[in-house]
Amino acid sequence: MSAEPPSTIDRTGLLSSYPAVAYFLLTYAISWSGALLLVAPKLLRGQALSKLDGLLMFPIMLLGPSVAGITLTRIVDHKTGLKALFSRMRKLPSAAHWYLLLLIPPVLIFAVLLSLKTFVSPTFTPNHFWIGILFGIPAGFFEEIGWTGFALPKLMRGHAAFHSAALLGILWACWHIPVIDYLGTATPHGSSWLSYFLAFATAMTAVRIIISWSYVNTGSVPLAQFLHMISTGSLVIFSPARATASEEAMWYWIYAAALWVVVAMVLWRYGYGLRKTRRY
């Protein structure tokens, strides 16, 4: 029997074998190319990008995780997989105590800033920009369709939930690079850019582990979306308006450390699987 012609080879074979890799490549391609196209005219003219440019890039970037997640679910898992994804997007936790996780980001952010205000400088006084929650809503809703709805389950096929979540967190943080200099209040970050990005990445990796912990135990995409919304919204709401770039990097580092204390507690009780053997 002759070899099968290349034209008849299953074109979805590689996608099925490496769905997570395909997801990250497609997500980055959609998000970063979309952001670049938006600001390309200014870049070609040699003009500096404003904070408004950065804010406008972010909604376009949100298409990457959501479009990649839905598209690859349809290709890799077919119609049944897409139906299962939409089912998990409607599933809410049956145990009320899981909603307490929504308090983690705002409580830690407010506590860190209040402590710095008391013991370091009034510059760290928490802001009360309540409309900032509107920044978190689209980010949480669209991004988690891909990060939690598609990527995390694929990564956990052959790896412990903690390791999968940590890798996902690092890649999630790096996904923000095109707009990282426009996040926070002290923009641009100048010489503090690297310190700020590393602090941001450390914090977001911990947040991703907490989000993944919630998903592993509840199977609820909406809870992951709510956690993401609250995390992003709380940063916008409470970030001190008068902090310098170096001060912003500093308080992000402290916030990251506080988040990792929470992660350590989760690991101590739940292990690398992020789930107890008994049901809750």
Coordinates of C-alpha atoms in Angstrom, one line a residue, residues 91-210:
K91 CA -21.6 26.7 35.9
L92 CA -21.5 28.4 39.3
P93 CA -19.9 26.9 42.4
S94 CA -22.4 24.9 44.5
A95 CA -20.5 25.6 47.8
A96 CA -20.8 29.2 48.9
H97 CA -17.4 29.4 50.6
W98 CA -15.6 29.4 47.2
Y99 CA -17.0 32.9 46.6
L100 CA -14.9 34.1 49.5
L101 CA -11.9 33.9 47.2
L102 CA -13.2 37.0 45.6
L103 CA -12.1 38.9 48.7
I104 CA -8.4 38.0 48.3
P105 CA -7.2 40.6 45.8
P106 CA -9.0 43.6 47.2
V107 CA -8.2 42.8 50.8
L108 CA -4.5 42.2 50.1
I109 CA -4.1 45.3 47.9
F110 CA -5.9 47.5 50.4
A111 CA -3.9 46.1 53.4
V112 CA -0.6 46.5 51.6
L113 CA -1.3 50.1 50.6
L114 CA -2.7 51.0 54.0
S115 CA 0.4 49.5 55.8
L116 CA 2.7 51.4 53.4
K117 CA 0.7 54.6 54.0
T118 CA 1.0 54.2 57.8
F119 CA 4.7 53.1 58.0
V120 CA 6.3 54.5 54.9
S121 CA 4.6 57.5 53.2
P122 CA 1.2 59.0 52.6
T123 CA 2.0 58.7 48.9
F124 CA 0.7 55.1 49.2
T125 CA -2.8 56.2 50.3
P126 CA -5.2 53.9 48.5
N127 CA -7.2 55.5 45.8
H128 CA -11.0 55.1 45.5
F129 CA -11.5 55.1 41.7
W130 CA -14.6 53.0 41.9
I131 CA -15.4 53.2 38.2
G132 CA -12.1 51.2 37.8
I133 CA -14.1 48.0 38.1
L134 CA -15.3 48.6 34.6
F135 CA -11.7 47.9 33.4
G136 CA -11.8 44.5 35.1
I137 CA -15.2 43.2 33.7
P138 CA -14.2 42.8 30.0
A139 CA -10.7 41.5 30.9
G140 CA -12.1 38.8 33.2
F141 CA -14.9 37.8 30.9
F142 CA -13.1 37.5 27.6
E143 CA -9.6 36.3 28.8
E144 CA -10.8 33.5 31.0
I145 CA -12.7 31.8 28.1
G146 CA -9.2 30.9 26.9
W147 CA -6.9 30.9 29.9
T148 CA -9.2 28.8 32.1
G149 CA -11.7 27.4 29.7
F150 CA -9.2 26.0 27.2
A151 CA -5.5 26.3 28.2
L152 CA -5.6 25.1 31.8
P153 CA -7.4 21.8 31.2
K154 CA -5.0 21.1 28.3
L155 CA -1.9 21.8 30.4
M156 CA -3.2 19.6 33.3
R157 CA -3.4 16.6 31.0
G158 CA 0.1 15.5 31.8
H159 CA 1.2 17.9 34.7
A160 CA 0.1 18.7 38.2
A161 CA -2.4 21.5 38.5
F162 CA 0.1 23.8 40.4
H163 CA 2.8 23.4 37.8
S164 CA 0.3 24.0 35.0
A165 CA -1.1 27.0 36.7
A166 CA 2.4 28.5 37.3
L167 CA 3.4 28.1 33.7
L168 CA 0.1 29.5 32.6
G169 CA 0.6 32.5 35.0
I170 CA 4.0 33.3 33.5
L171 CA 2.8 33.2 30.0
W172 CA -0.3 35.2 31.0
A173 CA 1.9 37.9 32.5
C174 CA 4.2 38.0 29.4
W175 CA 1.1 38.3 27.2
H176 CA 0.7 41.8 28.8
I177 CA 4.1 43.1 27.6
P178 CA 2.8 45.3 24.7
V179 CA 0.7 47.3 27.2
I180 CA 2.7 46.8 30.4
D181 CA 4.0 50.3 30.4
Y182 CA 0.5 51.7 30.4
L183 CA -0.8 49.6 33.3
G184 CA -0.8 51.2 36.8
T185 CA -0.8 54.9 37.5
A186 CA 2.9 55.7 37.3
T187 CA 3.2 55.5 33.5
P188 CA 5.6 55.4 31.7
H189 CA 7.8 53.4 34.1
G190 CA 11.1 54.5 32.6
S191 CA 14.1 53.0 34.4
S192 CA 11.7 51.1 36.7
W193 CA 10.1 49.2 33.8
L194 CA 11.9 45.9 34.4
S195 CA 11.3 46.0 38.2
Y196 CA 7.7 46.8 37.7
F197 CA 7.2 44.1 35.0
L198 CA 8.9 41.4 37.2
A199 CA 6.8 42.4 40.2
F200 CA 3.6 42.4 38.0
A201 CA 4.6 38.9 36.6
T202 CA 5.2 37.5 40.1
A203 CA 1.9 38.8 41.4
M204 CA -0.1 37.7 38.3
T205 CA 1.4 34.2 38.5
A206 CA 0.2 33.9 42.0
V207 CA -3.2 35.2 41.0
R208 CA -3.3 32.6 38.2
I209 CA -2.6 29.8 40.7
I210 CA -5.4 31.0 42.9

